[in-house]
Short mmCIF file of C-alpha atoms in Angstrom, two decimals:
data_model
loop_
_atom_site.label_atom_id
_atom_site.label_comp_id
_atom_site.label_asym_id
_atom_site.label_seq_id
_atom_site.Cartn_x
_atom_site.Cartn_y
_atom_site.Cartn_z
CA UNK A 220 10.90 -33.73 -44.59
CA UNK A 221 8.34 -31.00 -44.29
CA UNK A 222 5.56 -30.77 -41.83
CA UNK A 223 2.77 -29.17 -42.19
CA UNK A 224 0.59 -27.46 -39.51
CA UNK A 225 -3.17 -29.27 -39.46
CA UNK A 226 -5.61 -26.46 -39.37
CA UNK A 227 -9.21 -26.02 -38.93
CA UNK A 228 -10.96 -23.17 -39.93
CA UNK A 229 -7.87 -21.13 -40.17
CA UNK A 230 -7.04 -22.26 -36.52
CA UNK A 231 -4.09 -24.53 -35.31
CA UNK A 232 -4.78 -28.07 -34.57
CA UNK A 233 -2.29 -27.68 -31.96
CA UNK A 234 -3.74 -24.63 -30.16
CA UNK A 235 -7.39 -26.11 -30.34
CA UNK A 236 -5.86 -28.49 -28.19
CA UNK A 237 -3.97 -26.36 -25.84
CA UNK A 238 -7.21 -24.18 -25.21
CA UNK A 239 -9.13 -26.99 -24.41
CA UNK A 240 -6.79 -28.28 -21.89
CA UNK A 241 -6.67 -25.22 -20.32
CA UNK A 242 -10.44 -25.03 -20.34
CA UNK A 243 -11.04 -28.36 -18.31
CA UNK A 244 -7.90 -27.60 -15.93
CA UNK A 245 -9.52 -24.72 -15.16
CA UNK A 246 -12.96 -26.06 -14.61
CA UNK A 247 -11.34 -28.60 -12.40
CA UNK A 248 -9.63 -25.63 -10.19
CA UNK A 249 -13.24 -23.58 -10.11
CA UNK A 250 -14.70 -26.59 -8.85
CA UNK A 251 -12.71 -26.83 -6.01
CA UNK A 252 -13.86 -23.81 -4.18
CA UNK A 253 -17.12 -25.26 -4.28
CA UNK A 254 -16.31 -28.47 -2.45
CA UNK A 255 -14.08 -26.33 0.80
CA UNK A 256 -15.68 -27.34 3.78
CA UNK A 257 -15.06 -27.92 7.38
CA UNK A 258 -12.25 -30.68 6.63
CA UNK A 259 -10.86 -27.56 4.93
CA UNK A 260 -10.78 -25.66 8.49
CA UNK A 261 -9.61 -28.96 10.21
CA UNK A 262 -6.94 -29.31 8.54
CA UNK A 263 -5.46 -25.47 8.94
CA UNK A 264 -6.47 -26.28 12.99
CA UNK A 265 -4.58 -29.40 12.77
CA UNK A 266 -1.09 -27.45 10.56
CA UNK A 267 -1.81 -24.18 13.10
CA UNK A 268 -2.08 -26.26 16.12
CA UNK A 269 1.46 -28.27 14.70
CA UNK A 270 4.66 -27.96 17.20
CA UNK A 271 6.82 -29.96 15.07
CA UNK A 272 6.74 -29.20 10.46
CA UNK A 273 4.38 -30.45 8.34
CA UNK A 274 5.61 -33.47 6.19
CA UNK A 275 4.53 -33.75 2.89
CA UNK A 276 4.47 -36.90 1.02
CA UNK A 277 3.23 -38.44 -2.66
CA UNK A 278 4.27 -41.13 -5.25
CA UNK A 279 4.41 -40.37 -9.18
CA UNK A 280 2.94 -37.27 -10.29
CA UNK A 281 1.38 -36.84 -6.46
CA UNK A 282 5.25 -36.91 -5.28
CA UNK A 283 6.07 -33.95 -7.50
CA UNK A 284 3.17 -31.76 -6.52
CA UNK A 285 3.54 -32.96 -2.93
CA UNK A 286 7.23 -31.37 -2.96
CA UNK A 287 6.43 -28.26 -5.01
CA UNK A 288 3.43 -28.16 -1.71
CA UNK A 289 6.02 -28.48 0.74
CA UNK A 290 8.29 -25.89 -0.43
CA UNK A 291 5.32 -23.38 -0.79
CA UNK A 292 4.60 -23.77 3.07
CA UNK A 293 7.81 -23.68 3.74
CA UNK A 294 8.41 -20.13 2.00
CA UNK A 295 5.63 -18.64 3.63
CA UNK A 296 5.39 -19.45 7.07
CA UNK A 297 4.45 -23.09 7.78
CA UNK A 298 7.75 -25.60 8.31
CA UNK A 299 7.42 -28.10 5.73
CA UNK A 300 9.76 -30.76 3.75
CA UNK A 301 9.05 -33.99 1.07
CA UNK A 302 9.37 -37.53 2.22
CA UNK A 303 9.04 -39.94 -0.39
CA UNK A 304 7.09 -42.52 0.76
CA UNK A 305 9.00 -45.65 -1.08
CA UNK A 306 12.04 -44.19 1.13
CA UNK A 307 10.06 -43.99 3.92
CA UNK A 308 9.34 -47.92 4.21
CA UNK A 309 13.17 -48.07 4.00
CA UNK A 310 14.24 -45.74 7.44
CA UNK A 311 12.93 -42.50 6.14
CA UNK A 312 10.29 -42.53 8.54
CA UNK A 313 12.48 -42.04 10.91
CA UNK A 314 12.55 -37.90 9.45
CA UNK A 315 9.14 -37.80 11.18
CA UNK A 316 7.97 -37.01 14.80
CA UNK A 317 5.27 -37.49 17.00
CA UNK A 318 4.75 -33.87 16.70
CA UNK A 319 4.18 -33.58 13.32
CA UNK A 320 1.32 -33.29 10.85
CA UNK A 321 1.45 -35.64 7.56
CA UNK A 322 -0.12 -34.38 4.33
CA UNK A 323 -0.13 -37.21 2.00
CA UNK A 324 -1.39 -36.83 -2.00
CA UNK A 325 -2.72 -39.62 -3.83
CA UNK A 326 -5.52 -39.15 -6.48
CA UNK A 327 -6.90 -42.26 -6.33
CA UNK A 328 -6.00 -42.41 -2.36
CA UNK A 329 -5.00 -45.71 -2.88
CA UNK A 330 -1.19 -45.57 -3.99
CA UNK A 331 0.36 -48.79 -1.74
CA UNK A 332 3.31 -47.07 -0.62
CA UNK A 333 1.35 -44.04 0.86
CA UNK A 334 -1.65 -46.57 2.27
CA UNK A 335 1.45 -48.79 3.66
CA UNK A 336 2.53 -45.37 6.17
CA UNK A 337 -0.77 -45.70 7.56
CA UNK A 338 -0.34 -47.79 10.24
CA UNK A 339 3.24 -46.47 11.44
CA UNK A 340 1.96 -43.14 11.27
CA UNK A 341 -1.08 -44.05 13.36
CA UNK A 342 0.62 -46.16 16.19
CA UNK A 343 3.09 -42.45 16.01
CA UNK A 344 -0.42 -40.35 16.64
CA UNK A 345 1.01 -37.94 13.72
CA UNK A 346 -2.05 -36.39 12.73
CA UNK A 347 -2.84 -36.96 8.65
CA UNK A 348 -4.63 -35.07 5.81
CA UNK A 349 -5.19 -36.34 2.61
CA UNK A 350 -5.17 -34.89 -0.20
CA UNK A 351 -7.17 -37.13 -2.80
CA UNK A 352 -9.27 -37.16 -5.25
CA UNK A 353 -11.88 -40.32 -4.11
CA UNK A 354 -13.38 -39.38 -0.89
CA UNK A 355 -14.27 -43.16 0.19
CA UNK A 356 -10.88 -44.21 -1.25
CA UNK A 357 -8.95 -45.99 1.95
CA UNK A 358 -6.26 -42.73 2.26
CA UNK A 359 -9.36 -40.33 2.84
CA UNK A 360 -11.03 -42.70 5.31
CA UNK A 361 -8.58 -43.03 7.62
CA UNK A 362 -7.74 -39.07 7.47
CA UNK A 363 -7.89 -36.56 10.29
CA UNK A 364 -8.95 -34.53 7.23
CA UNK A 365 -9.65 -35.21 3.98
CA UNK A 366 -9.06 -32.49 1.08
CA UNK A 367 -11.19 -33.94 -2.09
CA UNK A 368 -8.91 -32.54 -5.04
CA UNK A 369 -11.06 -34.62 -7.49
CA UNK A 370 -11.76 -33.71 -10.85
CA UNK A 371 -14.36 -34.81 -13.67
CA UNK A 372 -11.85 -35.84 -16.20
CA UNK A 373 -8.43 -35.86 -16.39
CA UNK A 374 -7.86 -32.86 -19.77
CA UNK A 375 -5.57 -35.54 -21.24
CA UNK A 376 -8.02 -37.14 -24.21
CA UNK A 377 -7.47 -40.63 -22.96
CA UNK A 378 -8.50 -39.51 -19.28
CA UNK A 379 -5.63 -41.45 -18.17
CA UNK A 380 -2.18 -38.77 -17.62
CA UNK A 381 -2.33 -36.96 -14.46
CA UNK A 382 -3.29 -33.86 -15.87
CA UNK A 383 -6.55 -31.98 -14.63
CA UNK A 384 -5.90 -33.82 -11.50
CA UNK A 385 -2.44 -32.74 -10.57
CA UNK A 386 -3.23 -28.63 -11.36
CA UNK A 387 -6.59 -29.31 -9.10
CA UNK A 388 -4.28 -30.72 -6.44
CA UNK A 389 -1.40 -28.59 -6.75
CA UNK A 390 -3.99 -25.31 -6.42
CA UNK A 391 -5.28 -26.64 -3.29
CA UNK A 392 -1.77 -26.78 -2.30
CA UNK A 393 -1.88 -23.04 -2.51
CA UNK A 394 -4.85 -22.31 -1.53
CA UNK A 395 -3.50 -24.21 1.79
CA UNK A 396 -0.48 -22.49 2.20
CA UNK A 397 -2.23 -18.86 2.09
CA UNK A 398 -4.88 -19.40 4.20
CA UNK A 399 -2.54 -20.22 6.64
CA UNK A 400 -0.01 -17.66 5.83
CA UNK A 401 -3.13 -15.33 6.41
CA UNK A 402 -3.72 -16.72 9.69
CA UNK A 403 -0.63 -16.34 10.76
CA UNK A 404 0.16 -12.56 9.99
CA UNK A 405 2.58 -13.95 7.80
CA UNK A 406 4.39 -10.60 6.21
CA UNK A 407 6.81 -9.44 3.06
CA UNK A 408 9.49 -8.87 5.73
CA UNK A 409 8.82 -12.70 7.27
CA UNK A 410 8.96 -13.99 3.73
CA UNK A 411 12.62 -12.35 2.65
CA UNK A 412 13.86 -13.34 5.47
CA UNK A 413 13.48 -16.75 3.88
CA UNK A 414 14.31 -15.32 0.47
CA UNK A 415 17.93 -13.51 1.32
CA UNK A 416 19.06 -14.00 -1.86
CA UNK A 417 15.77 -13.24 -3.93
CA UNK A 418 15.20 -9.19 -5.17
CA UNK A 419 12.36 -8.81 -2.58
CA UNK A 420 14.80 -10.17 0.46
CA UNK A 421 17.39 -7.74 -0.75
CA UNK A 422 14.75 -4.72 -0.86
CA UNK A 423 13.40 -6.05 2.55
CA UNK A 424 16.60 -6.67 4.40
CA UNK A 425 19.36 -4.46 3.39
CA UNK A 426 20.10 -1.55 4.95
CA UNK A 427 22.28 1.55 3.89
CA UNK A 428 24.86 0.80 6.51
CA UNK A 429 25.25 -2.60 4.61
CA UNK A 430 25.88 -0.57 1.37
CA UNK A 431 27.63 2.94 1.80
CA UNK A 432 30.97 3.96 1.72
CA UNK A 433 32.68 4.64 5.10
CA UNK A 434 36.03 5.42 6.30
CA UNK A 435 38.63 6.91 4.14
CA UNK A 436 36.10 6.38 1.36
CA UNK A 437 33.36 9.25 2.87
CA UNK A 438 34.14 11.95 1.01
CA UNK A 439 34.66 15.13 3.03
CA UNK A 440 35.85 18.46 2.75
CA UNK A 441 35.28 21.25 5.85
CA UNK A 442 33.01 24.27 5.95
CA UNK A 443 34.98 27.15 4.30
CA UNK A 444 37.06 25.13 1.97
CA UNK A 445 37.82 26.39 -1.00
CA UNK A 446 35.65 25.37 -3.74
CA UNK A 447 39.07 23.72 -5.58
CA UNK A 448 39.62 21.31 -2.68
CA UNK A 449 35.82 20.08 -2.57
CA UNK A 450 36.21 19.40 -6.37
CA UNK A 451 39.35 17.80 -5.70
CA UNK A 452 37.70 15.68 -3.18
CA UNK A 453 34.87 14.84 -5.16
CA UNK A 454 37.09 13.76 -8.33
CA UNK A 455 39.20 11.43 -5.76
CA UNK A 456 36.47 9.88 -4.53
CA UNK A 457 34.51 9.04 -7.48
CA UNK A 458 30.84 9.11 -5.89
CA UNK A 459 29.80 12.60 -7.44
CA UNK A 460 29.12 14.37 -4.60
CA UNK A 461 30.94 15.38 -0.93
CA UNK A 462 30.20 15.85 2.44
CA UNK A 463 30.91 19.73 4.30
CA UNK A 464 31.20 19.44 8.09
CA UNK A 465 31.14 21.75 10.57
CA UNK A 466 34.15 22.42 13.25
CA UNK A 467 31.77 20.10 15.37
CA UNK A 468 31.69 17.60 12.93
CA UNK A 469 28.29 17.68 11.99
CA UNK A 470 27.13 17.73 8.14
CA UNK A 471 26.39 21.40 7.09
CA UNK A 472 25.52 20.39 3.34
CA UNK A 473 26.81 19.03 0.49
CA UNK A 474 28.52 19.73 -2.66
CA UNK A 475 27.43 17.59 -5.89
CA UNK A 476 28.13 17.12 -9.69
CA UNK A 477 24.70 19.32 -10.20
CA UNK A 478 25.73 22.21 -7.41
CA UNK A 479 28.77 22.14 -9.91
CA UNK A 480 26.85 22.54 -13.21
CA UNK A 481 24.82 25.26 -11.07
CA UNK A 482 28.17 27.41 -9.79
CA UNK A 483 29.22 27.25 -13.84
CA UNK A 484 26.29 28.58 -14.88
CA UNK A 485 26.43 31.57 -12.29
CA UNK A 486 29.58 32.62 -11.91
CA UNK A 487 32.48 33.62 -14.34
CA UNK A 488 35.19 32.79 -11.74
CA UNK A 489 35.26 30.03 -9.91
CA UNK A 490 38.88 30.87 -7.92
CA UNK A 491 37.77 33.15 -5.29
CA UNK A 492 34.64 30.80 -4.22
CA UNK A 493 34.12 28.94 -0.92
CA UNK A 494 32.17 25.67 -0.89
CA UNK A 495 29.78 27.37 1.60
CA UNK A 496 29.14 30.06 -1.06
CA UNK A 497 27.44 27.13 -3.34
CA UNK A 498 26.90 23.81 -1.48
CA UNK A 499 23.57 22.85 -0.84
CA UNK A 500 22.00 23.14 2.42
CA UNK A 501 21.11 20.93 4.51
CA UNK A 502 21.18 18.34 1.54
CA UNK A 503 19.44 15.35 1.46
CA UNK A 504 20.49 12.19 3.85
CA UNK A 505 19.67 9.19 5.51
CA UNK A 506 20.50 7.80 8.63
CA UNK A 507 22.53 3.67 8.33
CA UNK A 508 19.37 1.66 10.02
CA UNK A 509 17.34 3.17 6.88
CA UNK A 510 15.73 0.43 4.15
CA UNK A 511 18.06 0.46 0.80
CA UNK A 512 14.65 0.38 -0.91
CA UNK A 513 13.99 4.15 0.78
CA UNK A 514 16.88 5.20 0.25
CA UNK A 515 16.59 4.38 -3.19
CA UNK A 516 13.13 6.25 -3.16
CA UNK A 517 14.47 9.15 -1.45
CA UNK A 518 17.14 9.30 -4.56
CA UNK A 519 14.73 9.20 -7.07
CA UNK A 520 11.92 11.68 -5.70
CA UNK A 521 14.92 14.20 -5.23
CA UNK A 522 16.36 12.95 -8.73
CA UNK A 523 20.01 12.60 -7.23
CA UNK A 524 22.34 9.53 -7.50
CA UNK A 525 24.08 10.01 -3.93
CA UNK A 526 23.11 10.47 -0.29
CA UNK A 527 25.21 11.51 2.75
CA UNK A 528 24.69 8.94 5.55
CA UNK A 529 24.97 10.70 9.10
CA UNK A 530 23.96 8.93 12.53
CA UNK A 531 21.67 10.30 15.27
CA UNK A 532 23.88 13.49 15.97
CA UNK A 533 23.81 14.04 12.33
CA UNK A 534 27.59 13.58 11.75
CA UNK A 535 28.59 11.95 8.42
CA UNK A 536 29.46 8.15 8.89
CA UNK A 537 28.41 7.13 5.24
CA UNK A 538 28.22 7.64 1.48
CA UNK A 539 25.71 5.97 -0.55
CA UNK A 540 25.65 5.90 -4.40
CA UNK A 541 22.86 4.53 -6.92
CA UNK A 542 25.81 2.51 -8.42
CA UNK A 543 25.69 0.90 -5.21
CA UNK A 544 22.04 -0.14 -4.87
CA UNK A 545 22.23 -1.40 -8.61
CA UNK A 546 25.07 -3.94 -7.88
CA UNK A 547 23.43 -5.25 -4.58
CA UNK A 548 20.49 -5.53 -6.67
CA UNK A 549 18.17 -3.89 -4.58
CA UNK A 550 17.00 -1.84 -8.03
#
């Protein structure tokens, strides 16, 4: 059994549909802005002002959007989790304190298990926003502050799926979470550190001394080795490059893969040369408190695949390679 794609005018049935969808889900988001007002600033007051995490709650479609809400506040700044409120007739209440602030979703702000919180979370003096989309409905009324997420039509034909209604309420959600993430200074650095094991936490939080190569695994040769024994050294260790230190102990260059290509192309015999002769000086380095994501940049302005890591003295106590920023997954 075939089926064949209805078309109109050369255009999909299908798509027609999609587009206008999209059209009335974003009407219903531009109309939003429109409709921000002081309950808008109340209710950041009332999340700024919380000492305790903001609980988030919603039945249905509202319960999805409500936890989706919660984790965005969460991520950037504002302590935040999803109590169901069915569960929450049935001892989950007892997940919320005095000193916190309930945001509760309910388009028509009359769902009975959010309406049947109100009470408990009154007699608790938790203060409450609602998020709905009937500003008389009995959810908005008895609000702290009311956030009117309503919409003209739902962009499902029959008006009747939570469609329109749950993107309207779900960008208000954002819009939430960022103006109070702007409020609170909230930075890239704040938001890896609740994002460890995302690309930006790595880039943000790991450091070179949490990478490189220390120990018996620094490559090292002295000042006035021969050239053979820095080669050596460099083969053995397997990073393409190698520290030269000074009698002292501090790093007087180094010797890399390229400086090798270089002493080829200059010299006939290589059996008579000192690494001093040809290493690089001072070469390029970075000290272990350093970002990964500099030290990256640092490798790829200087167009090298290696850095020597030395501390405040400027002796060696590191090796870093690219290879090693891939596999972390800083890059």
């Amino acid at each position: 059994m075939t089926h064949d794609t209805p078309s109109v005018a050369g255009t999909s049935l299908l798509r027609e549909s999609a587009r206008r969808t999209l059209d009335l889900e974003q009407q219903a988001i531009a109309a939003l802005a429109a409709r921000l007002d002081d309950a808008f600033d109340h209710a950041c007051e009332l999340i700024l002002a919380c000492r305790g995490r903001v609980v988030v709650t919603g039945m249905g479609k509202s319960g999805h959007v409500a936890g989706k809400i919660a984790a965005t506040l969460a991520s950037t700044g504002t302590p935040a989790f999803f109590v169901h409120p069915g569960e929450a007739s049935h001892g989950d209440l007892g997940m919320i304190t005095p000193g916190d602030v309930v945001l509760a979703l309910s388009n028509s702000g009359e769902t009975a298990e959010v309406t049947a919180l109100l009470p408990l979370l009154k007699r608790m003096g938790s203060p409450l926003i609602s998020m709905t989309g009937r500003p008389g409905s009995t959810l908005a009324r008895h609000a702290d502050a009311h956030l009117d997420a309503g919409v003209e039509r739902e962009a499902c034909p029959l008006d009747l799926a939570p469609t329109s209604s749950t993107t309207a309420a779900l960008a208000l959600g954002d819009a939430l979470a960022v103006a109070l993430l702007e409020s609170r200074g909230f930075t890239a650095e704040d938001f890896a550190l609740s994002h460890p094991g995302g690309s930006l936490g790595k880039r943000l939080l790991l450091r070179v001394a949490d990478l490189m190569h220390e120990g018996p695994r620094l490559p090292r040769v002295a000042l006035g080795s021969p050239l053979r024994d820095a080669l050596l050294e460099i083969t053995r260790q397997g990073l393409g490059f190698t520290c030269v230190i000074d009698a002292d102990g501090y790093l007087a260059g180094v010797y890399t893969d390229g400086d090798l290509r270089r002493t080829l192309d200059q010299h006939s015999d290589l059996s008579g040369l000192c690494v001093d002769d040809v290493m690089t000086r001072p070469g390029k380095r970075v000290a272990p408190d350093t970002l990964a994501a500099e030290a990256v940049r640092i490798m790829e302005d200087s167009r090298i695949s290696a850095l020597a890591v030395v501390d405040a003295d400027g002796r060696p106590v590191g090796a870093l390679h690219m290879h090693d920023l891939l596999a972390s997954g800083v890059i």
